[in-house]
CSV table of C-alpha atoms in Angstrom, one decimal:
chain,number,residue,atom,x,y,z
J,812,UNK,CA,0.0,0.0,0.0
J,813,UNK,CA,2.9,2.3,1.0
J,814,UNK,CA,4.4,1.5,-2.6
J,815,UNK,CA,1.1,2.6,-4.0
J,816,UNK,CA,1.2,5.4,-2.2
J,817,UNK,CA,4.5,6.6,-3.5
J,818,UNK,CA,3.7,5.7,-7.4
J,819,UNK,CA,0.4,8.6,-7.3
J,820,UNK,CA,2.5,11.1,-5.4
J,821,UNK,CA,5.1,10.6,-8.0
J,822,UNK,CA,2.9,10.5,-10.7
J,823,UNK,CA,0.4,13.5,-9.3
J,824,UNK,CA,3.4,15.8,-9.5
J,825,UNK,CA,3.6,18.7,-12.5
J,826,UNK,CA,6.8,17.5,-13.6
J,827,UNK,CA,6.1,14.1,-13.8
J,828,UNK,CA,3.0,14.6,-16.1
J,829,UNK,CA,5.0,16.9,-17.6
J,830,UNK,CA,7.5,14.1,-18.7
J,831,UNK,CA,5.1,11.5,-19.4
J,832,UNK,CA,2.9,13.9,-21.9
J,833,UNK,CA,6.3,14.7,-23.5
J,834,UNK,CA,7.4,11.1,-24.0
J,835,UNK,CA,4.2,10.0,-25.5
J,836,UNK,CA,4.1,12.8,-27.4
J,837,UNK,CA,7.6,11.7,-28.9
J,838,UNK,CA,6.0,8.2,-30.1
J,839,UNK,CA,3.6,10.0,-31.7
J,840,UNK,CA,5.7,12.0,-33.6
J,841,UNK,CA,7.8,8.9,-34.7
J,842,UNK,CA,4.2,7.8,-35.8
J,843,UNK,CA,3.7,10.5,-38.1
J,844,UNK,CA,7.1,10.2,-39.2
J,845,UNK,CA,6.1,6.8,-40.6
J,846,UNK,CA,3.0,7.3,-42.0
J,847,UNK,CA,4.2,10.1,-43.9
J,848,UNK,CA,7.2,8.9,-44.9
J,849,UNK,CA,5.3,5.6,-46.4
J,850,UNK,CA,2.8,8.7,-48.1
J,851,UNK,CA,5.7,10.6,-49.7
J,852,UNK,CA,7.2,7.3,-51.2
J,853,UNK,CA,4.0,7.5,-53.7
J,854,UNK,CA,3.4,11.1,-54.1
J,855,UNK,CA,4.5,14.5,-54.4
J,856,UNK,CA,5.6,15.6,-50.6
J,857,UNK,CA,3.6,18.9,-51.3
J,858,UNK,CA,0.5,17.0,-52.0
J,859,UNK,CA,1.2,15.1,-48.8
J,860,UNK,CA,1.9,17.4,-47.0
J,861,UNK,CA,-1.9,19.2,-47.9
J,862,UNK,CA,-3.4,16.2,-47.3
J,863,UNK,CA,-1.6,15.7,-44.0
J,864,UNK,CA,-3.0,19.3,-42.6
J,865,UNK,CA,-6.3,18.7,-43.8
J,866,UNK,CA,-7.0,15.3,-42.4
J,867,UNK,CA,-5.4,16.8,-38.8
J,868,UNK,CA,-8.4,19.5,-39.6
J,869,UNK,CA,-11.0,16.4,-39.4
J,870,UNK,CA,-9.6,15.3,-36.0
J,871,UNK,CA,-9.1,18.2,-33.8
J,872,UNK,CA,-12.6,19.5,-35.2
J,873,UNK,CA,-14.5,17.7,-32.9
J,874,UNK,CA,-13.1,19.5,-30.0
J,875,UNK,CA,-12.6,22.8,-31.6
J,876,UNK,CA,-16.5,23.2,-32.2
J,877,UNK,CA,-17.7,21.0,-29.7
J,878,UNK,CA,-17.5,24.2,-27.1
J,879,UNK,CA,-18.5,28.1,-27.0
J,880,UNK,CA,-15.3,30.1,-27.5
J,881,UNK,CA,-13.4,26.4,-28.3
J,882,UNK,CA,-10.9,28.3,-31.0
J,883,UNK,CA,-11.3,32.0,-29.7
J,884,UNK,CA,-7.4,33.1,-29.6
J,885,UNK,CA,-6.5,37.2,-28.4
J,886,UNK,CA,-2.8,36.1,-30.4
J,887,UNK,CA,-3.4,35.5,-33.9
J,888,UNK,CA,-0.3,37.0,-34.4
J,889,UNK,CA,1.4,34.9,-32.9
J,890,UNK,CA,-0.1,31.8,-34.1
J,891,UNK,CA,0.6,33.5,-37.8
J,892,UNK,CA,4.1,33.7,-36.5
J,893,UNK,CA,4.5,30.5,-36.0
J,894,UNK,CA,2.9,29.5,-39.0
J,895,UNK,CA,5.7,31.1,-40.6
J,896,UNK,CA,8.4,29.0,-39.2
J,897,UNK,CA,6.1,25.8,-39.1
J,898,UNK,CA,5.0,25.7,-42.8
J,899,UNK,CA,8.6,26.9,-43.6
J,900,UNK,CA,10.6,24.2,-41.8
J,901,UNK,CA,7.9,21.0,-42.7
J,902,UNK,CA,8.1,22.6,-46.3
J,903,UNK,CA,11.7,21.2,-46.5
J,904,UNK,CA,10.8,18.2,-43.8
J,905,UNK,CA,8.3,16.6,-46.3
J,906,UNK,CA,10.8,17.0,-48.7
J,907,UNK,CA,13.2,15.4,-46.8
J,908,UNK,CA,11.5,12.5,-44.7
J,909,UNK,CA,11.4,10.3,-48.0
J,910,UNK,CA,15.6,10.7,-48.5
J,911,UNK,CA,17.0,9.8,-45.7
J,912,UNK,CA,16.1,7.0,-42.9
J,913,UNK,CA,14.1,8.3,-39.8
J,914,UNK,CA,17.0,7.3,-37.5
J,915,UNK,CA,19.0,9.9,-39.3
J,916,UNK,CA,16.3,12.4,-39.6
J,917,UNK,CA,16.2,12.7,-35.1
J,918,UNK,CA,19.5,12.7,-35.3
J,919,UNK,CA,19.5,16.1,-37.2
J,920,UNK,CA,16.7,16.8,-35.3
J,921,UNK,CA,18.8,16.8,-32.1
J,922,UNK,CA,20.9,20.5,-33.8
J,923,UNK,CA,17.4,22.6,-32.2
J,924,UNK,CA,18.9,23.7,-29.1
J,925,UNK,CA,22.6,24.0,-31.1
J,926,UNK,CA,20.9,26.9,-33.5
J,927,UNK,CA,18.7,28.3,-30.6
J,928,UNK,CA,21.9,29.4,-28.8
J,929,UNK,CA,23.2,30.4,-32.4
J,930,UNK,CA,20.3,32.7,-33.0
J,931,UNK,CA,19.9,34.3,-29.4
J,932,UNK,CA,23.7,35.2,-30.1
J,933,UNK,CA,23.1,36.4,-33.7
J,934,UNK,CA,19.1,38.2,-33.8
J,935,UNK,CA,18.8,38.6,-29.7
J,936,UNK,CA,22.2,40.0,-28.7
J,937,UNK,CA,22.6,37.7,-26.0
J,938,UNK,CA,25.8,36.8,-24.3
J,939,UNK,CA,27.2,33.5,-25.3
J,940,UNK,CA,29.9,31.8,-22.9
J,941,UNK,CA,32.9,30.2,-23.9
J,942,UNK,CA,31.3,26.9,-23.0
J,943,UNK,CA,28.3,27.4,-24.9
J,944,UNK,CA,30.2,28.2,-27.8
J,945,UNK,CA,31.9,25.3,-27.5
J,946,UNK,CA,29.2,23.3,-26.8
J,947,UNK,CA,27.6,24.7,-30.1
J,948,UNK,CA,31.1,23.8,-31.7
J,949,UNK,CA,30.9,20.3,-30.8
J,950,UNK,CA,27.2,19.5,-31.7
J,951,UNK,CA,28.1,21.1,-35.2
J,952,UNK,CA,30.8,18.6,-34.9
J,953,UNK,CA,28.8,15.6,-34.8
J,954,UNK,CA,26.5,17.1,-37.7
J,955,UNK,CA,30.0,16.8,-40.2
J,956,UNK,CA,30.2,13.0,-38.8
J,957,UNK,CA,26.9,12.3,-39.8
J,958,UNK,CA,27.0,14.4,-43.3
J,959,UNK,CA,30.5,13.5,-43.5
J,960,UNK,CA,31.4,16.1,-46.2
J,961,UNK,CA,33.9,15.1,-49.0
J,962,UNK,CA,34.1,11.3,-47.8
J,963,UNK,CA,30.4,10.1,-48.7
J,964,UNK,CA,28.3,11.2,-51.3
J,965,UNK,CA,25.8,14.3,-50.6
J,966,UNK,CA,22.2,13.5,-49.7
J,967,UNK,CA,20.3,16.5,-50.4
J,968,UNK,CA,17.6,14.9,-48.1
J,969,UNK,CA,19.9,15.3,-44.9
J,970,UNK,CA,20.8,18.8,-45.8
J,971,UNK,CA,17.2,19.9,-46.4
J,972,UNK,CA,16.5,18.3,-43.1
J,973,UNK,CA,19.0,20.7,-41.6
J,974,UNK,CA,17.9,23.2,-42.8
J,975,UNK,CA,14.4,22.4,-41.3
J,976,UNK,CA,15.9,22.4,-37.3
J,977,UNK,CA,16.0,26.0,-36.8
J,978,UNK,CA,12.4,26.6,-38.6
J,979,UNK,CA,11.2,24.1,-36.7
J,980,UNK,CA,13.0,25.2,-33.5
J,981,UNK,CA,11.6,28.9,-33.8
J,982,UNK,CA,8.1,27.3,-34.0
J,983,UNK,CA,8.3,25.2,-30.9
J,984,UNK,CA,9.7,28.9,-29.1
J,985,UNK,CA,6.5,30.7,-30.3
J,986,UNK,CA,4.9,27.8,-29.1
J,987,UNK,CA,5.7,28.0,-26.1
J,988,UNK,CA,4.6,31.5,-25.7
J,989,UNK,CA,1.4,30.4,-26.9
J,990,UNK,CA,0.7,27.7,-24.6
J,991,UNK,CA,0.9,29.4,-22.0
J,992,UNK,CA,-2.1,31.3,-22.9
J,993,UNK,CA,-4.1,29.3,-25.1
J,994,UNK,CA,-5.8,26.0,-24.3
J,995,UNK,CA,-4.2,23.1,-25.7
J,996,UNK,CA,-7.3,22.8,-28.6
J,997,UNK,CA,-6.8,26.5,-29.4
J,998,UNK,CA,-2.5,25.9,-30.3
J,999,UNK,CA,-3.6,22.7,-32.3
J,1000,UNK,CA,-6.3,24.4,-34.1
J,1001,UNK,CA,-4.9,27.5,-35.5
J,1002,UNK,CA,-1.6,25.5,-35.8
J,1003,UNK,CA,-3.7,22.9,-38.3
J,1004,UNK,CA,-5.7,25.6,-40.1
J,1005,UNK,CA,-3.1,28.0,-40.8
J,1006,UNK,CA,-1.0,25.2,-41.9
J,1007,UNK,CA,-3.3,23.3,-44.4
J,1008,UNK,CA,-4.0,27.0,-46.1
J,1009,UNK,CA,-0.8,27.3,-46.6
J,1010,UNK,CA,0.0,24.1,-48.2
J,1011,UNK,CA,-2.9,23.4,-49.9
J,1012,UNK,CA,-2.3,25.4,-52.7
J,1013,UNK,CA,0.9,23.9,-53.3
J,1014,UNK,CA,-0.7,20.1,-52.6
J,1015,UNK,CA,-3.3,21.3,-55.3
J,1016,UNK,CA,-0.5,22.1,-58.2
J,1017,UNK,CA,1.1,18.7,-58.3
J,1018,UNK,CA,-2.2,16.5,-57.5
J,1019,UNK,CA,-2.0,13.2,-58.0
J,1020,UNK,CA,-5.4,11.3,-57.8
J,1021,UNK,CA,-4.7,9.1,-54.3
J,1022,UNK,CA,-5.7,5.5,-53.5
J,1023,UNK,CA,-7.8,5.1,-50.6
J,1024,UNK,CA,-4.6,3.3,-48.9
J,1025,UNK,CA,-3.6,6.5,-49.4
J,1026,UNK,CA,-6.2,8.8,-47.8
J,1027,UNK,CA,-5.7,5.9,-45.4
J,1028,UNK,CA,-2.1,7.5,-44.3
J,1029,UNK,CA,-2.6,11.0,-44.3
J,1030,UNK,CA,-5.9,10.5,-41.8
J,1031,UNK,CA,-3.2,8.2,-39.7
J,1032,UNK,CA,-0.9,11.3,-40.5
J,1033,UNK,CA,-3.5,13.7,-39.3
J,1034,UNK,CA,-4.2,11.7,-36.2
J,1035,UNK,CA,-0.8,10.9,-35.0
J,1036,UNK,CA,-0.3,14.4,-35.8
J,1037,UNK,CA,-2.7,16.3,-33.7
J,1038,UNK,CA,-2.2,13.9,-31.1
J,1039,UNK,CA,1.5,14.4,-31.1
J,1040,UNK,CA,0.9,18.3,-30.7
J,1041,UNK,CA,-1.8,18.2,-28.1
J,1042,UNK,CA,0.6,16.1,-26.2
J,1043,UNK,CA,3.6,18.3,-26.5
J,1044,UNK,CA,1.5,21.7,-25.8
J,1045,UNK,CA,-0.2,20.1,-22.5
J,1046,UNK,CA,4.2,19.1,-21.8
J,1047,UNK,CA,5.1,22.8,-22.6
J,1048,UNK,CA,1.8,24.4,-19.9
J,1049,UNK,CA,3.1,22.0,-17.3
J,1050,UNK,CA,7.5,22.3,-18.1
J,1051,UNK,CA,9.6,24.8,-19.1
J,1052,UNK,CA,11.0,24.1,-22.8
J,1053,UNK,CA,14.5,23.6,-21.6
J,1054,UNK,CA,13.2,20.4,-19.4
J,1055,UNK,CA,11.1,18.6,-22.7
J,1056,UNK,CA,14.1,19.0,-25.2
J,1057,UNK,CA,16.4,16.4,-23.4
J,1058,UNK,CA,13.3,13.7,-23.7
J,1059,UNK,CA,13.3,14.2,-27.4
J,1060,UNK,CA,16.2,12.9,-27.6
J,1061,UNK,CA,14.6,9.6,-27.0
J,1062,UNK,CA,13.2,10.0,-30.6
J,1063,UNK,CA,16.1,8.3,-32.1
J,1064,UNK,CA,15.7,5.1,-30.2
J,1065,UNK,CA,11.7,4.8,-31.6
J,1066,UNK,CA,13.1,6.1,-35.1
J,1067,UNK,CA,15.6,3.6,-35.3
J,1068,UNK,CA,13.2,0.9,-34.2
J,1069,UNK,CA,10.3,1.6,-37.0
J,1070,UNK,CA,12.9,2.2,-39.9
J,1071,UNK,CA,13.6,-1.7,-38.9
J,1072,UNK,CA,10.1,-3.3,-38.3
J,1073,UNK,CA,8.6,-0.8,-41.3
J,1074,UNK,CA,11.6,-0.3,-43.9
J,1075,UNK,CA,13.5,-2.8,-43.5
J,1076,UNK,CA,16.6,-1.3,-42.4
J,1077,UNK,CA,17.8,2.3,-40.4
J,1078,UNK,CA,20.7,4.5,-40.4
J,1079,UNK,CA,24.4,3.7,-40.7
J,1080,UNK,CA,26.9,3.7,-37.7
J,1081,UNK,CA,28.3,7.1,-38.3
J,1082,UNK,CA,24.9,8.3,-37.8
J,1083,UNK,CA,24.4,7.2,-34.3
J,1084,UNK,CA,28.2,7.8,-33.5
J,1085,UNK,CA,27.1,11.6,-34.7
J,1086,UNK,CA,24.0,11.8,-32.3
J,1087,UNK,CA,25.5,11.2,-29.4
J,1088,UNK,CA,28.1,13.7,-29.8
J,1089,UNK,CA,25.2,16.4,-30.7
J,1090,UNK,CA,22.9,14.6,-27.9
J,1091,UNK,CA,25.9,15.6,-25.6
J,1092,UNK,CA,26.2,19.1,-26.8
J,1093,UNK,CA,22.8,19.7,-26.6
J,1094,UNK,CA,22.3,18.4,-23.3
J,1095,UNK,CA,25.0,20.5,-21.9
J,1096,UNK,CA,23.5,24.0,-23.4
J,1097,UNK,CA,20.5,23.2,-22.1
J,1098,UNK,CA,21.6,22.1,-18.7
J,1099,UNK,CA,23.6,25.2,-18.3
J,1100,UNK,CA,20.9,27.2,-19.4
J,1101,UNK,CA,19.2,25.7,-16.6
J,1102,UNK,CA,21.9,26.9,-13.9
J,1103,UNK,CA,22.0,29.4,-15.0
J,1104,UNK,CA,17.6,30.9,-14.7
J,1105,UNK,CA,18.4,29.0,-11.3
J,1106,UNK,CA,21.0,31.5,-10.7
């Protein structure tokens, strides 16, 4: 009884929700990451893409209507904002998730904290440490071991994935901001809508007529989608971003497992020798960071 006692304290505490939400919200992600990248195998990633956004539409609609003032928001402007960085990053994502293995799209995924640090130094002014910067230095490090520039062939899919982090990594900052003042239905919803206006035009230029195995994995995309994001916003109300980014790091594990049981086969070695030196980095900028609010 005791024992049982001690497992609902631990699991009635903010953080520890906070965790959980997070790591679920991380399989769900690695979800998505499947269905979509089975979806851009067989067409256009644009058309994808639109078709992703528009089936998430279908399942957060039933809570966005299903109240008075469900999808009422006071920051549009901020949701537009992030729309900006959103559609912008997944614009190259989709484009990418096809390329490359899943393994080796976390691991690239794992540079978000690396160009946060970059661009508070660059856009925000703020003070950088020698062991930041050298923390940035050495998670850029482990990027040229994955890319591994001038000894294996280019993949354009792992360099538009890169280029993807710090889109993606100023969305999940305005995110943040958001969260913390919309309801979890509210983020998801604007997030969705905004997103499937934007890409639906573009899904619309290169339409391919899709099988219904098709529509099959962009509702799965939609649902492991939206669930994904509820997940992470209810993480971001209950944590501070700094204490969810470390979990994500977890992604590569799931990644690695579905490119296996799905695809048949994940990344190389160099790949997961590269992620654990940017896993390091990152950890340590974002442990410091810690300190130093603390401080």
């Amino acid at each position: 009884m005791p024992q049982n006692r001690g497992m609902a304290n631990l699991l009635a505490t903010t953080a520890t929700r906070g965790f959980l939400l997070a790591l679920a919200a991380g399989v769900a992600f690695q979800c998505l990451n499947v269905t979509v990248k089975s979806l851009v195998h067989e067409l256009p990633p644009m058309q994808a893409a639109s078709m992703r956004w528009i089936a998430g539409i279908l399942c957060i609609a039933p809570f966005a209507f299903g109240g008075r003032d469900a999808i009422h928001t006071r920051d549009l402007r901020l949701h537009g904002l992030r729309a900006i960085f959103h559609s912008s990053g997944y614009a190259l994502w989709y484009s990418a998730v096809g390329l490359i293995p899943l393994a080796t799209t976390a691991a690239l995924s794992f540079t978000g904290p690396l160009f946060v640090t970059l661009g508070a130094a660059l856009f925000l002014s703020e003070r950088v440490n020698g062991a930041r910067w050298t923390g940035v230095l050495a998670g850029f490090a482990g990027v040229l071991v994955i890319l591994r520039p001038g000894l294996a062939e280019p993949n354009p899919g792992a360099l538009m994935m890169l280029a993807a982090v710090p889109l993606s990594a100023g969305s999940n900052l305005v995110a943040k901001v958001v969260a913390g003042r919309d309801t979890p239905v509210q983020v998801v919803f604007w997030q969705t809508l905004l997103a499937a206006l934007v890409f639906t035009p573009f899904g619309l230029w290169v339409w391919q007529q899709p099988s219904a195995a098709q529509w099959a994995l962009a509702l799965g995309a939609g649902f492991f989608g939206t669930l994904g994001y509820f997940l992470m916003t209810w993480a971001f109300r209950l944590l501070d971003i700094s204490a969810v980014q470390p979990l994500a790091f977890l992604g590569i594990v799931w990644a690695s497992l579905f490119d296996i049981a799905i695809f048949g086969k994940t990344a190389d070695a160099w790949t997961f020798v590269g992620a654990v030196i940017i896993v390091a980095a990152g950890t340590a900028i974002v442990h410091r960071e810690a300190r130093r609010k603390i401080a």
